[in-house]
């Protein structure tokens, strides 16, 4: 059957697209008027006019969908449009292309006709030109007083320095010393930013996106292609993007010290890729076992030791042997014996939402909305969850590798960065990682739980970044130890006492103004007047 493609576009663009599609897709028929259709079309293509207002775009698209449902709809965006990416990601179109090339357009049509889904955006900011990221308060000091003004100005200066360092690190400089200095500067700036938030407290809640704390991650370029809209197609679409990020190389943009940085680049890549391969194997095993949705998390927990064991074996190679105490010893076997394969990162989110979408294609809760697993925002959130699991699982295994290398010097040359061959450098790194972990456990995690924040690691083409999400964490908050709960109690006490302290400070300030103007000022005036009068009498007497 000849596929009928219904095309809506301006006359000149419509003619050009019709000739292109009919020439590249043999047997297809492009129709311009619904009256010329022979039954229902197989695909509706709408080339949007650049002059359309952003508010009208979802309304027009909804009308098209209601008219031609369930026919898939392909939306073609003009070059240089100014619509925000957050709006475009919410559009219910099956296909969305941003100023596509001819080859990309033809491939997208073929994918949609086969029942898949296509998304490609070139927006540099998920909020676009009209989003909240561009809205700056005109007079922050007048709106919130001295505290919010200091917080805003400090965060803006720190964020500007962070962006400057990130530009210098993209791509990473060839000079190793310069790269280490820039990465250290990024960690210092991240610590300074956290210190500002700790000092000025809840005022950060009113900063919004002007302080750089947007809940939506930046999207420099979004390209998603689902050949199938089932669980297998969703998994392939997510992992394709993750593999592209891993292939681009490792760059730490998180502002934290990572144990993964200690591994050689090829070993680090092998570890993350093997974790991704083992995750795919576990997903296929869970799908084949037909486990109910409410039992996926428990089965997932049971499979974690085996998954990490296979990932370590693949990373270290099961056939490599190195001398230890005068005899050859298998590297992979020793790593597996000494590693804590059941270790748990408390900052890992619950596995149930991720598994439900990847195994059973269940809807996913994103920003308070229950979305189908094949929708763009759900796919991007799934990518974030899987990438965070990869990095945090890799961190646990890399920490075990560092501990094993401390007892086996010959292993360092095989697995670790050459700069860590020295015992002093290796122990310094381990001490820094331990200190960072203790600080996060004692202070940062209780504060994050109390403020309902969760930090996720995101795999991007530019490297590993961190995303702050806001979600309820009351259950985890109640499970904190008494020492960690003291931190939350201190924060709550400060929040409760802050209004009284501010009122007292304002009262003392007003009293000081009265004393200086009414008492001290008048006294100085009286003294000055007496001096002038005395000088006048002396002048008259001398005459």
Short mmCIF file of C-alpha atoms in Angstrom, two decimals:
data_model
loop_
_atom_site.label_atom_id
_atom_site.label_comp_id
_atom_site.label_asym_id
_atom_site.label_seq_id
_atom_site.Cartn_x
_atom_site.Cartn_y
_atom_site.Cartn_z
CA UNK A 1 0.00 0.00 0.00
CA UNK A 2 1.33 3.43 -0.97
CA UNK A 3 1.86 5.52 2.19
CA UNK A 4 -0.01 8.80 2.18
CA UNK A 5 1.79 11.71 3.86
CA UNK A 6 -0.34 14.75 4.66
CA UNK A 7 1.84 17.87 4.61
CA UNK A 8 0.98 21.30 6.03
CA UNK A 9 3.48 24.04 5.22
CA UNK A 10 3.93 27.36 3.43
CA UNK A 11 3.63 27.04 -0.38
CA UNK A 12 7.33 27.34 -1.24
CA UNK A 13 8.48 25.10 1.58
CA UNK A 14 5.64 22.67 0.87
CA UNK A 15 6.70 22.22 -2.76
CA UNK A 16 10.34 21.67 -1.81
CA UNK A 17 9.51 19.13 0.90
CA UNK A 18 7.13 17.29 -1.41
CA UNK A 19 9.76 16.86 -4.11
CA UNK A 20 12.37 15.79 -1.55
CA UNK A 21 10.16 13.19 0.13
CA UNK A 22 8.79 11.69 -3.09
CA UNK A 23 12.30 11.50 -4.58
CA UNK A 24 13.90 9.91 -1.52
CA UNK A 25 11.00 7.67 -0.44
CA UNK A 26 9.98 5.68 -3.47
CA UNK A 27 6.27 4.89 -3.61
CA UNK A 28 5.26 7.56 -1.09
CA UNK A 29 2.61 10.13 -1.92
CA UNK A 30 2.64 13.62 -0.42
CA UNK A 31 -0.80 15.24 -0.17
CA UNK A 32 -1.48 18.91 0.51
CA UNK A 33 -5.25 18.93 0.97
CA UNK A 34 -7.25 16.55 3.21
CA UNK A 35 -9.90 16.28 0.48
CA UNK A 36 -7.38 14.49 -1.77
CA UNK A 37 -6.83 11.66 0.74
CA UNK A 38 -7.88 8.11 -0.01
CA UNK A 39 -8.83 7.10 3.52
CA UNK A 40 -6.64 8.09 6.48
CA UNK A 41 -3.02 9.26 6.04
CA UNK A 42 -0.15 7.23 7.42
CA UNK A 43 1.67 10.33 8.66
CA UNK A 44 0.85 14.02 9.20
CA UNK A 45 3.73 16.48 8.72
CA UNK A 46 3.45 20.06 9.95
CA UNK A 47 6.18 22.59 9.13
CA UNK A 48 5.56 25.33 11.70
CA UNK A 49 5.81 28.98 10.73
CA UNK A 50 8.53 30.82 12.64
CA UNK A 51 6.15 33.69 13.37
CA UNK A 52 3.71 31.59 15.39
CA UNK A 53 3.39 32.58 19.03
CA UNK A 54 4.54 30.06 21.62
CA UNK A 55 1.09 30.04 23.27
CA UNK A 56 -0.60 29.01 20.02
CA UNK A 57 1.73 26.13 19.22
CA UNK A 58 0.34 23.51 21.67
CA UNK A 59 -3.24 24.57 20.85
CA UNK A 60 -2.79 24.09 17.10
CA UNK A 61 -0.99 20.81 17.67
CA UNK A 62 -3.80 19.55 19.90
CA UNK A 63 -6.36 20.40 17.22
CA UNK A 64 -4.35 18.48 14.61
CA UNK A 65 -4.09 15.47 16.88
CA UNK A 66 -7.81 15.46 17.63
CA UNK A 67 -8.54 15.63 13.90
CA UNK A 68 -6.17 12.84 12.77
CA UNK A 69 -5.79 10.62 15.81
CA UNK A 70 -4.20 8.00 16.02
CA UNK A 71 -2.07 8.96 13.00
CA UNK A 72 1.50 9.92 14.09
CA UNK A 73 2.40 13.59 13.76
CA UNK A 74 5.80 14.95 12.70
CA UNK A 75 6.55 18.54 13.70
CA UNK A 76 9.22 20.44 11.72
CA UNK A 77 10.64 23.51 13.48
CA UNK A 78 12.17 26.38 11.48
CA UNK A 79 15.80 27.39 11.83
CA UNK A 80 16.48 30.04 14.46
CA UNK A 81 13.15 29.76 16.27
CA UNK A 82 12.87 31.23 19.76
CA UNK A 83 10.55 28.73 21.41
CA UNK A 84 11.81 27.38 24.75
CA UNK A 85 12.87 23.76 24.88
CA UNK A 86 10.73 23.13 27.96
CA UNK A 87 7.66 23.94 25.86
CA UNK A 88 8.80 21.81 22.93
CA UNK A 89 9.50 18.78 25.14
CA UNK A 90 5.93 18.91 26.43
CA UNK A 91 4.36 18.84 22.97
CA UNK A 92 2.51 15.55 22.31
CA UNK A 93 4.01 15.08 18.83
CA UNK A 94 5.35 11.66 17.88
CA UNK A 95 8.17 13.25 15.91
CA UNK A 96 9.91 16.59 16.50
CA UNK A 97 12.77 17.84 14.34
CA UNK A 98 14.59 21.15 14.74
CA UNK A 99 15.70 22.48 11.29
CA UNK A 100 16.51 18.96 10.04
CA UNK A 101 18.85 18.04 7.22
CA UNK A 102 17.33 16.11 4.28
CA UNK A 103 18.83 12.80 5.37
CA UNK A 104 17.60 13.26 8.94
CA UNK A 105 14.11 14.13 7.70
CA UNK A 106 13.86 11.07 5.49
CA UNK A 107 15.18 8.79 8.26
CA UNK A 108 12.68 10.26 10.71
CA UNK A 109 9.76 9.65 8.34
CA UNK A 110 10.82 6.04 7.89
CA UNK A 111 11.10 5.57 11.67
CA UNK A 112 7.65 7.06 12.28
CA UNK A 113 6.06 4.96 9.56
CA UNK A 114 7.57 1.87 11.23
CA UNK A 115 5.96 2.81 14.56
CA UNK A 116 8.92 4.50 16.24
CA UNK A 117 9.52 7.94 17.72
CA UNK A 118 11.99 10.73 16.84
CA UNK A 119 13.13 13.82 18.72
CA UNK A 120 15.91 16.25 17.83
CA UNK A 121 16.31 19.68 19.41
CA UNK A 122 19.16 22.11 18.98
CA UNK A 123 18.13 24.44 21.81
CA UNK A 124 21.01 25.56 24.01
CA UNK A 125 18.86 26.05 27.10
CA UNK A 126 15.81 24.12 28.23
CA UNK A 127 14.21 27.41 29.24
CA UNK A 128 14.90 29.08 25.94
CA UNK A 129 14.99 32.81 25.50
CA UNK A 130 11.73 33.33 27.24
CA UNK A 131 12.20 31.01 30.19
CA UNK A 132 12.78 31.73 33.81
CA UNK A 133 16.53 31.53 33.42
CA UNK A 134 16.57 34.89 31.72
CA UNK A 135 14.47 36.61 34.33
CA UNK A 136 16.62 38.55 36.76
CA UNK A 137 15.25 40.61 39.63
CA UNK A 138 15.84 44.27 38.88
CA UNK A 139 16.69 45.20 42.48
CA UNK A 140 17.40 42.11 44.56
CA UNK A 141 18.55 44.10 47.58
CA UNK A 142 15.31 46.04 47.79
CA UNK A 143 13.26 42.85 47.47
CA UNK A 144 14.89 40.83 50.26
CA UNK A 145 17.33 43.02 52.18
CA UNK A 146 21.07 42.66 52.64
CA UNK A 147 21.13 38.86 53.08
CA UNK A 148 19.48 37.90 49.78
CA UNK A 149 21.51 40.55 47.97
CA UNK A 150 24.79 39.14 49.30
CA UNK A 151 23.64 35.62 48.42
CA UNK A 152 22.63 36.59 44.88
CA UNK A 153 25.78 38.54 44.14
CA UNK A 154 28.02 35.86 45.61
CA UNK A 155 26.34 33.02 43.71
CA UNK A 156 26.50 34.96 40.45
CA UNK A 157 30.21 35.60 40.85
CA UNK A 158 30.87 31.95 41.72
CA UNK A 159 28.74 30.70 38.80
CA UNK A 160 30.54 33.04 36.40
CA UNK A 161 33.91 31.66 37.53
CA UNK A 162 32.62 28.08 37.22
CA UNK A 163 31.45 28.70 33.66
CA UNK A 164 34.81 30.28 32.78
CA UNK A 165 36.69 27.24 34.11
CA UNK A 166 34.36 24.87 32.25
CA UNK A 167 34.97 26.74 29.00
CA UNK A 168 38.72 26.34 29.51
CA UNK A 169 38.23 22.62 30.16
CA UNK A 170 36.18 22.03 26.97
CA UNK A 171 38.08 20.37 25.41
CA UNK A 172 40.52 19.42 28.21
CA UNK A 173 43.88 21.19 27.75
CA UNK A 174 46.90 19.16 26.72
CA UNK A 175 48.90 20.58 29.63
CA UNK A 176 48.24 18.20 32.53
CA UNK A 177 49.21 20.76 35.19
CA UNK A 178 46.79 23.33 33.79
CA UNK A 179 43.99 20.76 33.72
CA UNK A 180 44.61 19.76 37.34
CA UNK A 181 44.68 23.41 38.42
CA UNK A 182 41.37 24.13 36.66
CA UNK A 183 39.71 21.03 38.13
CA UNK A 184 40.93 22.01 41.59
CA UNK A 185 39.57 25.50 41.07
CA UNK A 186 36.19 24.00 40.16
CA UNK A 187 36.13 22.05 43.41
CA UNK A 188 37.02 25.20 45.36
CA UNK A 189 34.23 27.15 43.68
CA UNK A 190 31.72 24.36 44.38
CA UNK A 191 32.72 24.44 48.07
CA UNK A 192 32.43 28.23 48.14
CA UNK A 193 28.97 28.00 46.63
CA UNK A 194 27.85 25.49 49.26
CA UNK A 195 29.30 27.71 51.99
CA UNK A 196 27.28 30.67 50.73
CA UNK A 197 24.10 28.60 50.84
CA UNK A 198 24.91 27.39 54.36
CA UNK A 199 25.61 30.90 55.66
CA UNK A 200 22.57 32.62 54.17
CA UNK A 201 20.21 29.67 54.46
CA UNK A 202 16.62 29.63 53.20
CA UNK A 203 17.16 32.79 51.21
CA UNK A 204 18.46 30.49 48.49
CA UNK A 205 14.90 29.29 47.97
CA UNK A 206 13.93 32.67 46.48
CA UNK A 207 16.93 32.76 44.17
CA UNK A 208 15.35 30.40 41.65
CA UNK A 209 17.03 29.98 38.34
CA UNK A 210 18.87 33.30 38.61
CA UNK A 211 21.33 31.57 40.96
CA UNK A 212 21.79 28.67 38.58
CA UNK A 213 19.76 26.12 40.57
CA UNK A 214 17.24 25.16 37.92
CA UNK A 215 15.57 21.79 38.44
CA UNK A 216 15.60 21.13 34.69
CA UNK A 217 19.03 20.06 33.41
CA UNK A 218 20.64 22.02 30.59
CA UNK A 219 20.05 20.46 27.18
CA UNK A 220 22.76 21.57 24.70
CA UNK A 221 21.46 19.17 22.06
CA UNK A 222 18.77 16.55 22.39
CA UNK A 223 18.50 13.71 19.89
CA UNK A 224 16.34 10.68 20.63
CA UNK A 225 15.27 7.94 18.26
CA UNK A 226 13.05 5.03 19.26
CA UNK A 227 12.70 2.32 16.66
CA UNK A 228 10.04 0.72 18.88
CA UNK A 229 7.93 2.30 21.59
CA UNK A 230 8.08 -0.71 23.93
CA UNK A 231 10.46 -1.42 26.81
CA UNK A 232 13.23 -2.74 24.53
CA UNK A 233 13.00 0.33 22.27
CA UNK A 234 13.06 2.66 25.28
CA UNK A 235 16.16 0.90 26.64
CA UNK A 236 17.97 1.13 23.30
CA UNK A 237 17.12 4.82 22.96
CA UNK A 238 18.43 5.62 26.44
CA UNK A 239 21.62 3.55 26.22
CA UNK A 240 22.53 4.92 22.79
CA UNK A 241 22.76 8.40 24.29
CA UNK A 242 24.70 7.13 27.30
CA UNK A 243 27.21 5.31 25.11
CA UNK A 244 27.72 8.51 23.11
CA UNK A 245 28.47 10.35 26.34
CA UNK A 246 30.94 7.66 27.44
CA UNK A 247 32.62 7.64 24.04
CA UNK A 248 33.22 11.40 24.28
CA UNK A 249 35.64 10.83 27.17
CA UNK A 250 35.66 11.40 30.92
CA UNK A 251 35.71 14.93 32.30
CA UNK A 252 34.73 15.65 35.88
CA UNK A 253 32.37 18.65 35.87
CA UNK A 254 30.67 17.69 39.13
CA UNK A 255 32.77 19.84 41.44
CA UNK A 256 33.52 16.78 43.57
CA UNK A 257 36.47 14.46 43.85
CA UNK A 258 35.64 11.12 42.20
CA UNK A 259 37.37 7.79 42.74
CA UNK A 260 36.83 7.05 39.03
CA UNK A 261 39.41 9.73 38.20
CA UNK A 262 42.12 7.52 39.72
CA UNK A 263 41.66 4.78 37.12
CA UNK A 264 43.43 4.76 33.79
CA UNK A 265 41.20 6.15 31.01
CA UNK A 266 40.85 2.78 29.29
CA UNK A 267 40.06 0.99 32.59
CA UNK A 268 37.54 3.65 33.54
CA UNK A 269 35.82 3.34 30.19
CA UNK A 270 35.83 -0.47 30.46
CA UNK A 271 34.29 -0.31 33.93
CA UNK A 272 31.43 2.01 32.97
CA UNK A 273 30.70 0.18 29.72
CA UNK A 274 30.74 -3.19 31.46
CA UNK A 275 28.32 -1.85 34.07
CA UNK A 276 26.04 -0.72 31.25
CA UNK A 277 26.30 -4.12 29.55
CA UNK A 278 25.54 -5.92 32.81
CA UNK A 279 22.57 -3.64 33.38
CA UNK A 280 21.26 -4.62 29.96
CA UNK A 281 21.70 -8.30 30.83
CA UNK A 282 19.85 -7.84 34.14
CA UNK A 283 17.05 -5.96 32.38
CA UNK A 284 16.63 -8.79 29.88
CA UNK A 285 16.69 -11.34 32.72
CA UNK A 286 13.99 -9.45 34.66
CA UNK A 287 11.87 -9.12 31.53
CA UNK A 288 12.24 -12.84 30.80
CA UNK A 289 11.34 -13.92 34.32
CA UNK A 290 8.03 -12.07 34.15
CA UNK A 291 8.38 -10.68 37.68
CA UNK A 292 5.48 -8.49 38.90
CA UNK A 293 6.16 -4.79 39.17
CA UNK A 294 6.03 -4.76 42.98
CA UNK A 295 8.81 -7.41 43.18
CA UNK A 296 11.25 -5.83 40.72
CA UNK A 297 13.13 -3.82 43.37
CA UNK A 298 13.76 -6.86 45.59
CA UNK A 299 14.96 -8.98 42.66
CA UNK A 300 17.14 -6.10 41.51
CA UNK A 301 18.76 -5.94 44.96
CA UNK A 302 19.51 -9.68 44.83
CA UNK A 303 21.20 -9.36 41.44
CA UNK A 304 23.48 -6.43 42.39
CA UNK A 305 26.43 -8.50 43.75
CA UNK A 306 26.53 -10.66 40.64
CA UNK A 307 26.25 -7.61 38.40
CA UNK A 308 29.17 -5.85 40.09
CA UNK A 309 31.23 -9.04 40.12
CA UNK A 310 30.88 -9.44 36.35
CA UNK A 311 31.64 -5.75 35.79
CA UNK A 312 34.87 -6.01 37.82
CA UNK A 313 35.86 -9.20 35.99
CA UNK A 314 35.34 -7.56 32.60
CA UNK A 315 37.21 -4.39 33.60
CA UNK A 316 40.24 -6.23 35.00
CA UNK A 317 40.16 -9.03 32.38
CA UNK A 318 39.78 -12.58 33.74
CA UNK A 319 43.08 -13.75 32.22
CA UNK A 320 45.49 -11.07 33.53
CA UNK A 321 47.89 -12.18 36.26
CA UNK A 322 50.43 -10.05 38.15
CA UNK A 323 53.19 -10.97 40.61
CA UNK A 324 52.35 -10.69 44.30
CA UNK A 325 54.57 -11.91 47.12
CA UNK A 326 56.68 -13.89 44.67
CA UNK A 327 53.89 -15.65 42.80
CA UNK A 328 51.42 -14.85 40.05
CA UNK A 329 47.91 -13.94 41.13
CA UNK A 330 44.78 -13.37 39.06
CA UNK A 331 43.78 -9.69 39.17
CA UNK A 332 40.04 -10.15 38.65
CA UNK A 333 39.71 -12.91 41.25
CA UNK A 334 41.51 -10.91 43.93
CA UNK A 335 39.48 -7.76 43.21
CA UNK A 336 36.24 -9.72 43.51
CA UNK A 337 37.32 -11.35 46.78
CA UNK A 338 38.29 -8.05 48.42
CA UNK A 339 35.47 -5.89 47.04
CA UNK A 340 32.32 -5.18 49.01
CA UNK A 341 29.83 -6.25 46.35
CA UNK A 342 26.81 -5.52 48.55
CA UNK A 343 27.76 -1.92 49.41
CA UNK A 344 24.94 0.58 49.04
CA UNK A 345 25.08 4.27 48.20
CA UNK A 346 22.37 6.01 50.27
CA UNK A 347 22.05 8.74 47.64
CA UNK A 348 20.88 6.29 44.97
CA UNK A 349 17.17 6.86 44.30
CA UNK A 350 14.68 4.02 44.54
CA UNK A 351 15.16 1.54 41.70
CA UNK A 352 11.45 0.79 41.25
CA UNK A 353 10.56 3.75 38.92
CA UNK A 354 13.58 3.13 36.68
CA UNK A 355 13.01 -0.63 36.48
CA UNK A 356 9.28 -0.27 35.91
CA UNK A 357 9.90 1.85 32.82
CA UNK A 358 12.87 -0.09 31.44
CA UNK A 359 11.45 -3.57 32.02
CA UNK A 360 7.66 -3.11 31.78
CA UNK A 361 7.41 0.28 29.97
CA UNK A 362 5.37 1.66 32.86
CA UNK A 363 4.65 5.40 33.08
CA UNK A 364 7.16 7.54 34.94
CA UNK A 365 6.53 10.41 37.35
CA UNK A 366 8.44 13.47 36.11
CA UNK A 367 8.04 16.89 37.75
CA UNK A 368 4.70 15.90 39.25
CA UNK A 369 3.28 14.52 35.99
CA UNK A 370 2.77 10.85 35.14
CA UNK A 371 4.20 10.46 31.63
CA UNK A 372 4.33 7.53 29.24
CA UNK A 373 7.78 5.98 29.22
CA UNK A 374 8.33 6.82 25.53
CA UNK A 375 7.65 10.56 25.90
CA UNK A 376 10.69 12.83 25.55
CA UNK A 377 10.71 14.16 29.11
CA UNK A 378 10.36 10.64 30.51
CA UNK A 379 13.21 9.41 28.30
CA UNK A 380 15.49 12.23 29.44
CA UNK A 381 14.63 11.48 33.07
CA UNK A 382 15.33 7.79 32.52
CA UNK A 383 18.67 8.69 30.98
CA UNK A 384 19.44 10.76 34.08
CA UNK A 385 18.52 7.87 36.41
CA UNK A 386 20.55 5.28 34.50
CA UNK A 387 23.55 7.62 34.18
CA UNK A 388 23.43 8.36 37.90
CA UNK A 389 23.35 4.62 38.66
CA UNK A 390 26.35 4.05 36.39
CA UNK A 391 28.48 6.75 38.00
CA UNK A 392 27.58 5.87 41.60
CA UNK A 393 28.06 2.13 41.02
CA UNK A 394 31.37 2.87 39.32
CA UNK A 395 32.39 4.99 42.32
CA UNK A 396 31.76 2.10 44.72
CA UNK A 397 33.81 -0.30 42.62
CA UNK A 398 36.60 2.25 42.01
CA UNK A 399 36.93 2.80 45.77
CA UNK A 400 37.39 -0.96 46.23
CA UNK A 401 40.02 -0.95 43.47
CA UNK A 402 41.93 1.84 45.25
CA UNK A 403 41.88 -0.12 48.52
CA UNK A 404 43.20 -3.21 46.74
CA UNK A 405 45.94 -1.23 44.98
CA UNK A 406 47.12 0.15 48.33
CA UNK A 407 47.98 -3.44 49.39
CA UNK A 408 49.25 -4.56 45.98
CA UNK A 409 51.78 -2.08 44.51
CA UNK A 410 52.21 -4.03 41.26
CA UNK A 411 48.52 -3.52 40.51
CA UNK A 412 48.82 0.25 40.38
CA UNK A 413 50.67 0.30 37.09
CA UNK A 414 47.95 -1.81 35.47
CA UNK A 415 44.82 -0.09 36.78
CA UNK A 416 45.64 3.38 38.12
CA UNK A 417 46.74 6.68 36.65
CA UNK A 418 50.57 6.91 36.42
CA UNK A 419 50.62 9.77 38.92
CA UNK A 420 49.25 7.41 41.59
CA UNK A 421 52.16 4.99 41.41
CA UNK A 422 53.64 6.86 44.35
CA UNK A 423 52.38 5.58 47.69
CA UNK A 424 52.14 9.13 49.00
CA UNK A 425 49.94 10.31 46.13
CA UNK A 426 47.69 7.27 46.42
CA UNK A 427 47.23 7.62 50.19
CA UNK A 428 46.63 11.36 49.83
CA UNK A 429 43.86 10.68 47.32
CA UNK A 430 42.28 8.02 49.54
CA UNK A 431 42.38 10.36 52.53
CA UNK A 432 40.74 13.13 50.52
CA UNK A 433 38.02 10.76 49.34
CA UNK A 434 37.40 9.55 52.90
CA UNK A 435 37.24 13.12 54.21
CA UNK A 436 34.82 14.08 51.46
CA UNK A 437 32.65 11.07 52.23
CA UNK A 438 32.57 11.89 55.96
CA UNK A 439 31.66 15.51 55.28
CA UNK A 440 28.87 14.46 52.95
CA UNK A 441 27.57 11.94 55.48
CA UNK A 442 27.76 14.25 58.52
CA UNK A 443 26.60 17.52 56.97
CA UNK A 444 25.64 17.59 53.29
CA UNK A 445 23.29 14.59 53.31
CA UNK A 446 21.24 15.72 56.37
CA UNK A 447 20.93 19.19 54.87
CA UNK A 448 19.89 17.76 51.49
CA UNK A 449 17.30 15.50 53.13
CA UNK A 450 15.92 18.38 55.19
CA UNK A 451 15.69 20.58 52.08
CA UNK A 452 14.21 17.70 50.01
CA UNK A 453 17.05 17.82 47.51
CA UNK A 454 18.68 14.92 45.68
CA UNK A 455 21.90 15.21 43.74
CA UNK A 456 22.19 13.05 40.63
CA UNK A 457 25.22 12.54 38.40
CA UNK A 458 24.46 13.11 34.72
CA UNK A 459 26.51 11.71 31.85
CA UNK A 460 26.88 14.41 29.21
CA UNK A 461 29.04 14.75 26.13
CA UNK A 462 31.02 17.37 28.08
CA UNK A 463 31.62 14.97 30.99
CA UNK A 464 30.02 14.13 34.33
CA UNK A 465 27.82 16.90 35.73
CA UNK A 466 25.53 17.10 38.76
CA UNK A 467 21.81 17.84 38.73
CA UNK A 468 19.82 18.91 41.78
CA UNK A 469 16.26 17.56 41.90
CA UNK A 470 13.61 18.46 44.46
CA UNK A 471 11.61 15.52 45.77
CA UNK A 472 10.13 14.49 49.16
CA UNK A 473 12.63 12.59 51.31
CA UNK A 474 10.81 12.51 54.65
CA UNK A 475 11.20 8.75 55.09
CA UNK A 476 14.99 8.96 54.70
CA UNK A 477 15.04 11.94 57.04
CA UNK A 478 13.44 9.89 59.81
CA UNK A 479 16.07 7.17 59.38
CA UNK A 480 19.04 9.44 60.13
CA UNK A 481 21.23 8.80 63.14
CA UNK A 482 20.97 11.11 66.16
CA UNK A 483 24.16 12.99 65.22
CA UNK A 484 22.84 13.67 61.71
CA UNK A 485 19.48 14.72 63.12
CA UNK A 486 21.29 17.33 65.21
CA UNK A 487 22.25 19.05 61.94
CA UNK A 488 18.63 19.24 60.85
CA UNK A 489 17.66 20.43 64.34
CA UNK A 490 20.24 23.22 64.09
CA UNK A 491 18.84 24.27 60.71
CA UNK A 492 15.30 24.22 62.05
CA UNK A 493 16.34 26.27 65.08
CA UNK A 494 18.06 28.81 62.89
CA UNK A 495 14.98 29.08 60.66
CA UNK A 496 12.79 29.55 63.74
CA UNK A 497 15.07 32.14 65.36
CA UNK A 498 16.00 34.02 62.20
CA UNK A 499 12.91 36.32 62.21
CA UNK A 500 13.46 37.23 65.88
CA UNK A 501 17.16 37.88 65.33
CA UNK A 502 16.42 40.00 62.27
CA UNK A 503 13.77 41.97 64.20
CA UNK A 504 16.24 42.47 67.05
CA UNK A 505 18.91 43.63 64.62
CA UNK A 506 16.49 46.09 63.03
CA UNK A 507 15.48 47.35 66.49
CA UNK A 508 19.12 47.82 67.49
CA UNK A 509 19.77 49.58 64.23
CA UNK A 510 16.86 51.96 64.74
CA UNK A 511 17.99 52.63 68.33
CA UNK A 512 21.51 53.34 67.12
CA UNK A 513 20.17 55.78 64.54
CA UNK A 514 18.14 57.59 67.21
CA UNK A 515 21.13 57.78 69.56
CA UNK A 516 23.46 59.05 66.87
CA UNK A 517 21.06 61.64 65.45
CA UNK A 518 19.05 62.80 68.44
CA UNK A 519 21.57 62.50 71.28
CA UNK A 520 25.10 62.51 69.92
CA UNK A 521 24.24 64.78 67.00
CA UNK A 522 22.51 67.36 69.16
CA UNK A 523 25.30 67.24 71.73
CA UNK A 524 27.88 67.88 69.02
CA UNK A 525 25.73 70.73 67.73
CA UNK A 526 25.48 72.33 71.17
CA UNK A 527 29.24 72.04 71.72
CA UNK A 528 29.93 73.55 68.32
CA UNK A 529 27.50 76.39 68.97
CA UNK A 530 29.18 77.12 72.33
CA UNK A 531 32.59 77.18 70.67
CA UNK A 532 31.38 79.62 68.04
CA UNK A 533 29.80 81.88 70.63
CA UNK A 534 32.98 81.88 72.73
CA UNK A 535 35.07 82.71 69.66
CA UNK A 536 32.69 85.58 68.87
CA UNK A 537 33.01 87.09 72.36
CA UNK A 538 36.81 86.83 72.18
CA UNK A 539 36.86 88.62 68.84
CA UNK A 540 34.66 91.45 70.14
CA UNK A 541 36.79 91.82 73.26
CA UNK A 542 39.99 92.04 71.21
CA UNK A 543 38.54 94.84 69.11
#
